[in-house]
Amino acid sequence: MELDDRVSRLEARITELEKEITALKQGRQSLYKTYSPPVRTENSPKAPYAPVGNPVQKHEIKKEKPDWEHLIARVWLPRIFLFVLLIGIIWGFKAAVDGGFLTETMRCILGYAACGAFIFAGFRQQKAKRPLLAQVLFGGSIGIGMLTTFAAHGLYDLMSVPVAFMIHILFVIAGVAFSHSLRSQPLAMLASAAGVLTPFLLNSDHPSVVFFVVYEALLFIGFMIFALTRKYVALFYQSFVLLQIAFAIYELIADGNEKIVAIGILAQQLALLLSIFAKTGLIRHQLRLLVPSFGLTALWFKLSYSDLTFNAAMLALFAVYALIAFRFLKKQKEEHKGTAPYALTVASYALLFGLSNFLPTESVPVVLLIEGAAALWLGFVVKSLMQQINGIVIYLIGCILGLDTALGLMDSIISMETLIWIVLLATLGCLIRMVSHYGIGKSTKEAMLVLWYGIGLALLTFLTEITNVCTKDLSTNAQHLIVSGVWVVYSVAVIGYGLKKQIKKARLTGLALLFLTLMKVIFMDLPSVSLLAKAVLFMGLGFIGILLSRFFYKKE
């Protein structure tokens, strides 16, 4: 009996231990239970993922509020009140001059003394770790120095042109040095503006246009290099714009020197072109200025030189940019991938401008249609969206000029108008092949539909023009009958093509053309043809319509 009791107690204990082990396992599984997303119906809202366990707290990055005290007190306060101070100095200076207290020489000495004081104070502020205030003082010193030099030279005649020019240049160099020391782009922009303005502050009896153009071009190149090395984007664009403005103002003041000024514009274009070969951090901005710079260069040359010189310049630029594009495409390096499209763009427009100016007016649409299609094909080959857009633009210009030249003006089958129509139809066919082969993403089907309708409408118009030329010596009744017959044959051909190729849109287009022919007969032919012609037209259209309907039943 004792043995039986012990066995029963052991069995009870084992049962209790099994229950405890089971409970422990269940608790452990609940701790490491994997997340299973809830079953979501079609209309139920999408729930965010919520993992089991302690969720990771997201630290929201709060935007720092602008420190208005810093912006107003350290940035704008000294700039605004420096301007106020300069106005006060000018008024005080004017009062002293009107009172006869200051001679002309004393005025200039005080001006240079104030300039030196500003420079000294600027260095003190720079040494005291106040760069913003130092920038304002250095900028004020350049302004005071330039105004004092202008007064001494232009108003009081106290110094000659070379001396005044050298002093102005020294202030420009000082501005660049201050900018380099403080890493300040505004000071460099001020120095650039001062440098561009320098020739206009000189009072010379015999100004040299060559010296002016060379100086401004070298000044642009210098500041362009400085901007590229320091990565000053605003200075880079300002230098480009200021050179154009300076040349435009000079051309308005001193008329008759446009040829030399155009050479300066060409020098700017070539400097920008050479700069793309250097590895800089502003390559995107350099490339963006290539196209507008070329456009301005072409404009200056067109206004300044003869057609022969303009054509030679455009063809030369086309050759240069085409070779550069080929070189960059051949390299296939990552840093050159974005350069080739800009070079191709300039090359395309250089060829466009050159041929448009060289060829007779009536042949220009043919060239533009061919060039636009070729440029678009090149854009597909090199996978450049910019080049594709340029090709489309050139092609559309060719289409507009071609339709304006050929539409309704054909007087002979062998004529320039016929050639324009043939080239238009051929290039549209090439565009269809290109789009179907390369594709344009999600819009491929829509583009193909537009091109097919375009070539269909162009072919109908061309057949109408040819028919009118061939029937111009016939009677009115015959002309209307033949033109309507051509339209019917064309619509039947489109429907037949759709039936053979099982293309529903082609069949519907043919039916639309047939109804369009009926509308033409009713509203255009009936008022001007005889009763016999009316009978022939309606019987022919009715028979063809019923016959075509029978073919559609056969298809079913």
XYZ file of C-alpha atoms in Angstrom:
556
model
C 0.000 0.000 0.000
C 2.828 2.353 0.841
C 4.417 1.738 -2.526
C 1.151 2.442 -4.295
C 0.787 5.783 -2.444
C 4.250 6.867 -3.446
C 3.603 6.012 -7.082
C 0.333 7.945 -7.113
C 2.032 11.025 -5.575
C 4.815 10.877 -8.161
C 2.278 10.700 -10.991
C 0.414 13.727 -9.578
C 3.685 15.646 -9.322
C 4.658 14.777 -12.879
C 1.258 15.987 -14.085
C 1.727 19.314 -12.284
C 5.220 19.731 -13.787
C 3.890 19.042 -17.284
C 1.258 21.732 -16.821
C 3.887 24.213 -15.646
C 6.171 23.417 -18.627
C 3.247 23.856 -21.019
C 2.396 27.227 -19.456
C 6.034 28.339 -19.742
C 6.197 27.362 -23.420
C 3.010 29.245 -24.201
C 4.314 32.344 -22.474
C 7.610 32.165 -24.371
C 5.839 31.775 -27.723
C 3.690 34.814 -27.010
C 6.820 36.865 -26.411
C 8.309 35.935 -29.809
C 5.091 35.746 -31.737
C 5.634 36.908 -35.309
C 3.420 39.568 -36.765
C 0.772 38.431 -39.209
C -1.057 41.194 -41.061
C -4.818 41.241 -40.605
C -7.023 40.104 -43.419
C -8.260 43.230 -45.142
C -11.319 43.446 -47.300
C -11.359 45.352 -50.530
C -13.069 48.401 -49.069
C -11.380 48.400 -45.675
C -8.842 51.151 -45.004
C -5.186 50.265 -45.219
C -3.732 49.929 -41.700
C -0.121 50.862 -41.032
C 2.344 48.176 -40.011
C 2.602 47.866 -36.202
C 5.324 45.409 -35.084
C 5.019 43.483 -31.809
C 7.212 44.610 -28.981
C 8.515 48.015 -28.110
C 7.927 50.304 -31.040
C 10.843 52.369 -32.283
C 10.208 55.968 -31.458
C 10.437 58.266 -34.460
C 12.339 61.433 -33.873
C 10.697 64.187 -35.830
C 13.147 66.666 -37.301
C 11.811 70.034 -36.434
C 12.669 72.900 -38.727
C 14.590 75.529 -36.937
C 12.844 78.848 -36.861
C 14.761 81.685 -38.448
C 16.712 83.775 -36.010
C 15.236 87.153 -36.852
C 17.525 88.885 -34.391
C 20.538 87.514 -36.221
C 19.150 88.326 -39.675
C 18.124 91.862 -38.774
C 20.888 92.911 -36.385
C 23.892 91.243 -38.035
C 22.969 90.901 -41.694
C 20.597 93.662 -42.766
C 21.142 96.330 -40.108
C 24.725 97.170 -41.162
C 23.857 97.049 -44.860
C 20.868 99.348 -44.609
C 22.483 101.845 -42.278
C 25.712 101.868 -44.282
C 23.577 103.133 -47.145
C 22.031 105.682 -44.794
C 25.526 106.712 -43.665
C 26.691 107.165 -47.244
C 23.702 109.373 -48.020
C 24.459 111.472 -44.947
C 28.113 111.778 -45.968
C 27.110 112.866 -49.462
C 24.734 115.504 -48.123
C 27.309 116.743 -45.643
C 29.895 116.790 -48.379
C 27.519 118.779 -50.600
C 26.815 121.250 -47.797
C 30.535 121.750 -47.209
C 31.136 122.296 -50.916
C 28.292 124.764 -51.225
C 29.653 126.684 -48.226
C 33.079 126.949 -49.868
C 34.866 125.074 -47.084
C 36.326 122.312 -49.283
C 38.388 122.672 -52.418
C 38.266 120.047 -55.166
C 41.542 118.498 -54.041
C 40.421 118.366 -50.399
C 37.205 116.646 -51.437
C 39.120 113.855 -53.162
C 41.556 113.516 -50.243
C 38.666 113.188 -47.806
C 37.032 110.613 -50.066
C 40.157 108.432 -50.178
C 40.626 108.934 -46.418
C 37.091 107.685 -45.816
C 37.811 104.734 -48.098
C 40.953 103.890 -46.103
C 39.044 104.226 -42.831
C 36.439 101.784 -44.021
C 39.119 99.304 -45.060
C 40.883 99.652 -41.698
C 37.605 99.166 -39.823
C 36.804 96.166 -42.010
C 40.077 94.452 -41.098
C 39.437 95.159 -37.429
C 36.000 93.601 -37.640
C 37.380 90.614 -39.526
C 39.999 90.108 -36.847
C 37.277 90.352 -34.184
C 35.352 87.497 -35.868
C 32.581 89.710 -37.231
C 32.620 88.719 -40.906
C 29.222 90.136 -41.875
C 30.093 93.600 -40.604
C 33.505 93.335 -42.254
C 31.835 92.554 -45.593
C 29.691 95.665 -45.353
C 32.687 97.872 -44.529
C 34.804 96.446 -47.344
C 31.927 96.891 -49.779
C 31.466 100.482 -48.647
C 35.174 101.171 -49.149
C 34.964 99.981 -52.782
C 31.940 102.187 -53.443
C 33.531 105.277 -51.864
C 36.824 104.692 -53.663
C 35.164 104.286 -57.065
C 33.019 107.413 -56.588
C 36.016 109.447 -55.407
C 38.077 108.356 -58.413
C 35.232 109.195 -60.764
C 34.901 112.668 -59.199
C 38.641 113.317 -59.338
C 38.835 112.270 -62.979
C 35.497 113.075 -64.557
C 34.348 116.111 -62.553
C 37.499 117.848 -61.373
C 40.000 116.675 -64.001
C 42.636 116.005 -61.339
C 43.956 112.796 -62.942
C 44.398 111.417 -66.425
C 42.541 108.511 -68.008
C 45.309 105.899 -67.459
C 45.709 106.853 -63.789
C 41.961 106.769 -63.145
C 41.693 103.435 -64.941
C 44.495 101.895 -62.871
C 42.947 103.116 -59.613
C 39.577 101.636 -60.607
C 41.291 98.331 -61.400
C 43.009 98.383 -58.016
C 39.642 98.704 -56.310
C 38.298 95.785 -58.367
C 41.309 93.666 -57.372
C 40.832 94.729 -53.751
C 37.196 93.596 -53.936
C 38.283 90.174 -55.215
C 40.903 89.938 -52.448
C 38.320 90.843 -49.793
C 35.933 88.261 -51.238
C 38.642 85.583 -51.186
C 39.647 86.441 -47.632
C 36.102 86.429 -46.241
C 34.729 83.785 -48.614
C 32.057 86.301 -49.543
C 30.186 86.006 -52.841
C 28.463 89.437 -52.483
C 31.854 91.174 -52.381
C 32.904 89.340 -55.547
C 29.653 90.367 -57.231
C 30.276 93.984 -56.199
C 33.800 93.818 -57.597
C 32.481 92.327 -60.854
C 29.928 95.107 -61.253
C 32.602 97.715 -60.484
C 34.903 96.197 -63.085
C 32.234 96.203 -65.779
C 31.312 99.803 -64.921
C 34.911 101.085 -65.018
C 35.124 101.956 -68.761
C 31.918 103.969 -68.508
C 33.413 106.064 -65.659
C 36.329 107.222 -67.812
C 36.140 110.475 -69.726
C 38.217 109.762 -72.835
C 38.206 111.897 -75.962
C 39.203 108.962 -78.167
C 37.762 105.758 -76.699
C 39.095 102.549 -78.222
C 36.443 99.945 -78.987
C 39.117 97.250 -79.259
C 40.444 98.055 -75.799
C 36.906 98.106 -74.389
C 35.952 94.736 -75.879
C 39.221 93.071 -74.865
C 38.985 94.468 -71.327
C 35.370 93.392 -70.798
C 36.002 89.942 -72.274
C 39.071 89.369 -70.074
C 37.175 90.656 -67.050
C 34.386 88.141 -67.738
C 36.878 85.297 -68.134
C 38.614 86.257 -64.905
C 35.446 86.401 -62.835
C 34.127 83.255 -64.506
C 37.250 81.368 -63.416
C 36.984 82.847 -59.928
C 33.308 81.841 -59.719
C 34.047 78.308 -60.900
C 36.906 77.800 -58.469
C 34.944 79.198 -55.518
C 31.620 77.663 -56.673
C 29.848 81.030 -56.698
C 26.729 80.394 -58.796
C 25.281 83.918 -58.579
C 28.621 85.473 -59.554
C 28.856 83.118 -62.535
C 25.468 84.163 -63.899
C 26.034 87.829 -63.076
C 29.304 87.898 -64.997
C 27.576 86.461 -68.049
C 24.662 88.922 -67.925
C 26.787 91.997 -67.176
C 28.991 91.423 -70.216
C 25.939 91.319 -72.481
C 24.537 94.476 -70.874
C 27.871 96.304 -71.148
C 28.207 95.494 -74.850
C 24.582 96.471 -75.531
C 24.993 99.831 -73.751
C 28.259 100.525 -75.540
C 26.638 99.755 -78.879
C 23.866 102.249 -78.116
C 26.377 104.933 -77.093
C 29.026 104.388 -79.767
C 27.246 103.233 -82.911
C 29.188 101.665 -85.759
C 31.399 99.258 -83.807
C 29.065 96.280 -83.795
C 31.466 93.963 -85.622
C 34.152 94.189 -82.934
C 31.531 93.887 -80.183
C 30.212 90.719 -81.854
C 33.740 89.283 -81.626
C 33.611 89.908 -77.867
C 30.312 88.012 -77.663
C 31.906 85.153 -79.592
C 34.821 85.191 -77.135
C 32.348 84.762 -74.278
C 30.754 81.802 -76.066
C 34.150 80.156 -76.650
C 35.206 80.761 -73.026
C 32.052 79.043 -71.798
C 32.670 76.203 -74.225
C 36.232 75.673 -73.002
C 35.101 75.810 -69.379
C 33.030 72.631 -69.734
C 36.238 70.615 -70.146
C 37.355 71.587 -66.646
C 36.155 69.532 -63.702
C 34.168 72.056 -61.679
C 31.263 71.899 -59.300
C 29.149 74.172 -61.498
C 29.102 72.086 -64.671
C 25.298 72.058 -64.807
C 25.202 75.848 -64.727
C 27.930 76.063 -67.356
C 25.963 73.799 -69.672
C 22.754 75.741 -69.108
C 24.408 78.930 -70.346
C 25.783 77.332 -73.526
C 22.496 77.458 -75.423
C 21.460 81.071 -74.565
C 25.039 82.209 -75.141
C 24.981 80.624 -78.587
C 21.624 82.256 -79.330
C 22.973 85.700 -78.395
C 26.121 85.082 -80.430
C 24.043 84.170 -83.476
C 21.901 87.298 -82.989
C 24.925 89.614 -82.727
C 26.537 88.091 -85.819
C 23.306 88.308 -87.800
C 22.938 91.999 -86.947
C 26.611 92.855 -87.428
C 27.994 90.861 -90.343
C 27.059 89.921 -93.881
C 25.190 86.738 -94.716
C 28.389 85.069 -95.900
C 30.197 85.696 -92.606
C 27.153 84.685 -90.589
C 26.788 81.426 -92.507
C 30.488 80.640 -92.109
C 30.320 81.303 -88.362
C 27.244 79.107 -87.927
C 28.745 76.230 -89.912
C 32.008 76.530 -87.960
C 30.130 76.404 -84.636
C 28.122 73.453 -85.920
C 31.311 71.559 -86.741
C 32.904 72.390 -83.376
C 29.908 71.384 -81.290
C 29.250 68.267 -83.369
C 32.832 67.098 -82.786
C 32.548 67.841 -79.064
C 29.270 65.914 -78.832
C 30.848 62.974 -80.687
C 33.838 63.053 -78.340
C 31.686 63.003 -75.216
C 29.403 60.305 -76.602
C 32.408 58.156 -77.443
C 33.820 58.426 -73.931
C 30.609 57.190 -72.271
C 31.781 58.354 -68.861
C 29.434 59.287 -66.060
C 30.643 62.891 -65.804
C 30.160 63.455 -69.543
C 26.676 61.984 -69.918
C 24.983 65.351 -69.455
C 27.346 67.298 -71.714
C 26.624 65.699 -75.082
C 22.919 66.723 -75.229
C 23.786 70.418 -74.824
C 26.477 70.181 -77.484
C 24.040 68.427 -79.822
C 21.460 71.138 -79.150
C 23.825 73.939 -80.111
C 25.022 71.984 -83.152
C 21.425 71.452 -84.300
C 20.502 75.123 -84.025
C 23.772 76.262 -85.605
C 23.017 74.108 -88.639
C 19.418 75.341 -88.610
C 20.416 79.027 -88.584
C 23.150 78.559 -91.175
C 21.060 76.634 -93.687
C 17.992 78.837 -93.177
C 20.048 81.907 -93.962
C 21.922 80.324 -96.881
C 19.214 78.475 -98.811
C 16.347 80.052 -100.782
C 13.241 80.721 -98.752
C 11.064 78.135 -100.488
C 13.571 75.318 -99.850
C 13.997 76.028 -96.135
C 11.011 73.849 -95.054
C 12.534 70.804 -96.770
C 15.801 71.248 -94.909
C 14.062 71.818 -91.580
C 11.896 68.723 -91.973
C 14.907 66.547 -92.726
C 17.040 68.120 -89.986
C 14.244 67.857 -87.425
C 13.695 64.170 -88.164
C 17.441 63.519 -88.037
C 17.797 65.412 -84.751
C 14.912 63.440 -83.249
C 16.476 60.151 -84.376
C 19.782 61.210 -82.839
C 17.968 62.020 -79.599
C 16.516 58.507 -79.533
C 19.908 56.957 -80.245
C 21.777 58.834 -77.516
C 18.753 58.674 -75.182
C 18.654 62.444 -74.671
C 15.284 64.027 -73.922
C 16.688 67.498 -74.651
C 17.824 66.445 -78.124
C 14.455 64.832 -78.788
C 12.700 68.073 -77.838
C 15.029 70.057 -80.113
C 14.276 67.693 -82.971
C 10.526 68.058 -82.412
C 10.801 71.859 -82.287
C 12.814 72.015 -85.519
C 10.434 69.569 -87.204
C 7.346 71.547 -86.157
C 8.914 74.742 -87.506
C 9.530 72.921 -90.777
C 5.921 71.699 -90.845
C 4.514 75.175 -90.280
C 6.728 76.773 -92.930
C 6.106 73.895 -95.321
C 2.318 74.074 -95.055
C 2.450 77.847 -95.404
C 4.518 77.451 -98.575
C 2.793 74.483 -100.214
C -0.847 74.541 -99.115
C -3.060 75.786 -101.934
C -0.160 77.213 -103.953
C 0.784 74.235 -106.147
C 0.647 75.166 -109.834
C 2.584 72.240 -111.285
C 3.294 68.656 -110.340
C 7.028 69.178 -110.734
C 7.502 72.015 -108.270
C 8.960 72.880 -104.888
C 5.515 72.474 -103.336
C 5.402 68.850 -104.488
C 8.848 68.231 -103.034
C 7.734 69.704 -99.691
C 4.716 67.378 -99.598
C 6.828 64.334 -100.473
C 9.432 65.173 -97.814
C 6.681 65.806 -95.255
C 5.063 62.431 -95.925
C 8.424 60.615 -95.927
C 9.574 62.180 -92.668
C 6.236 61.449 -91.007
C 6.705 57.820 -91.996
C 10.194 57.915 -90.479
C 8.784 59.376 -87.271
C 6.268 56.530 -87.067
C 9.057 53.978 -87.444
C 11.191 55.732 -84.814
C 8.427 56.004 -82.232
C 7.326 52.407 -82.763
C 10.928 51.169 -82.486
C 12.247 53.253 -79.588
C 9.009 54.180 -77.812
C 8.368 57.202 -75.607
C 7.172 55.513 -72.450
C 3.508 55.560 -71.512
C 2.627 58.004 -74.302
C 3.769 55.744 -77.144
C 0.258 54.684 -78.187
C -1.061 58.257 -78.145
C 1.933 59.506 -80.141
C 1.516 56.734 -82.709
C -2.174 57.583 -83.075
C -1.395 61.262 -83.642
C 1.297 60.424 -86.204
C -0.949 58.018 -88.108
C -3.769 60.554 -88.258
C -1.260 63.221 -89.251
C 0.192 61.250 -92.141
C -3.316 60.238 -93.234
C -4.529 63.836 -93.306
C -1.344 64.990 -95.045
C -1.730 62.308 -97.729
C -5.379 63.267 -98.311
C -4.433 66.934 -98.673
C -1.561 66.081 -101.023
C -3.835 63.937 -103.230
C -6.345 66.784 -103.333
C -3.643 69.273 -104.363
C -2.373 66.935 -107.093
C -5.907 66.335 -108.350
C -6.629 70.072 -108.506
C -3.471 70.669 -110.521
C -4.269 67.843 -112.943
C -7.890 68.954 -113.451
C -7.393 72.719 -113.554
C -8.153 72.813 -117.311
C -11.364 70.776 -117.004
C -14.879 71.970 -116.313
C -16.193 72.625 -112.817
C -18.389 69.527 -112.908
C -15.440 67.326 -113.825
C -13.208 68.852 -111.160
C -15.723 68.216 -108.383
C -16.465 64.697 -109.609
C -12.795 63.719 -109.801
C -11.860 65.214 -106.421
C -14.793 63.490 -104.716
C -13.853 60.270 -106.490
C -10.292 60.517 -105.193
C -11.606 61.014 -101.657
C -13.871 57.970 -102.004
C -11.028 55.810 -103.316
C -8.826 56.977 -100.468
C -11.465 56.161 -97.831
C -12.072 52.745 -99.411
C -8.333 52.067 -99.330
C -8.164 52.964 -95.634
C -11.144 50.729 -94.844
C -9.635 47.901 -96.871
C -6.357 48.250 -95.012
C -8.200 48.102 -91.700
C -10.138 45.004 -92.780
C -7.014 43.208 -93.943
C -4.882 44.058 -90.916
C -7.776 43.748 -88.447
C -7.246 47.328 -87.221
C -10.489 48.759 -85.903
C -9.246 52.361 -85.721
C -8.246 52.261 -89.385
C -11.710 50.992 -90.357
C -13.412 53.700 -88.317
C -11.125 56.324 -89.865
C -12.069 55.133 -93.344
C -15.749 55.338 -92.478
C -15.233 58.855 -91.120
C -13.536 59.813 -94.397
C -16.447 58.395 -96.346
C -18.935 60.474 -94.352
C -16.634 63.487 -94.739
C -16.784 62.951 -98.492
C -20.575 62.891 -98.282
C -20.532 66.196 -96.369
C -18.222 67.673 -99.001
C -20.547 66.612 -101.779
C -23.610 68.048 -100.019
C -22.187 71.395 -98.902
C -19.482 72.107 -101.499
C -20.266 70.251 -104.705
C -24.061 70.364 -105.001
C -24.414 74.180 -105.209
C -22.018 74.401 -108.174
C -22.550 71.266 -110.303
C -25.178 70.266 -112.795
C -28.081 67.910 -112.158
C -26.316 65.076 -114.008
C -23.198 65.503 -111.864
C -25.355 65.447 -108.736
C -26.928 62.187 -109.863
C -23.537 60.625 -110.597
C -22.118 61.725 -107.241
C -25.016 60.409 -105.188
C -25.344 57.132 -107.094
C -21.622 56.485 -106.794
C -21.530 57.277 -103.089
C -24.640 55.260 -102.369
C -23.382 52.201 -104.222
C -19.969 52.311 -102.536
C -21.499 52.788 -99.078
C -23.799 49.784 -99.491
C -20.962 47.662 -100.900
C -18.686 48.543 -97.986
C -21.449 47.672 -95.534
C -21.647 44.250 -97.177
C -17.904 43.751 -96.600
C -18.376 44.544 -92.905
C -21.095 41.860 -92.721
C -18.733 39.445 -94.408
C -16.117 40.240 -91.795
C -18.559 39.333 -89.033
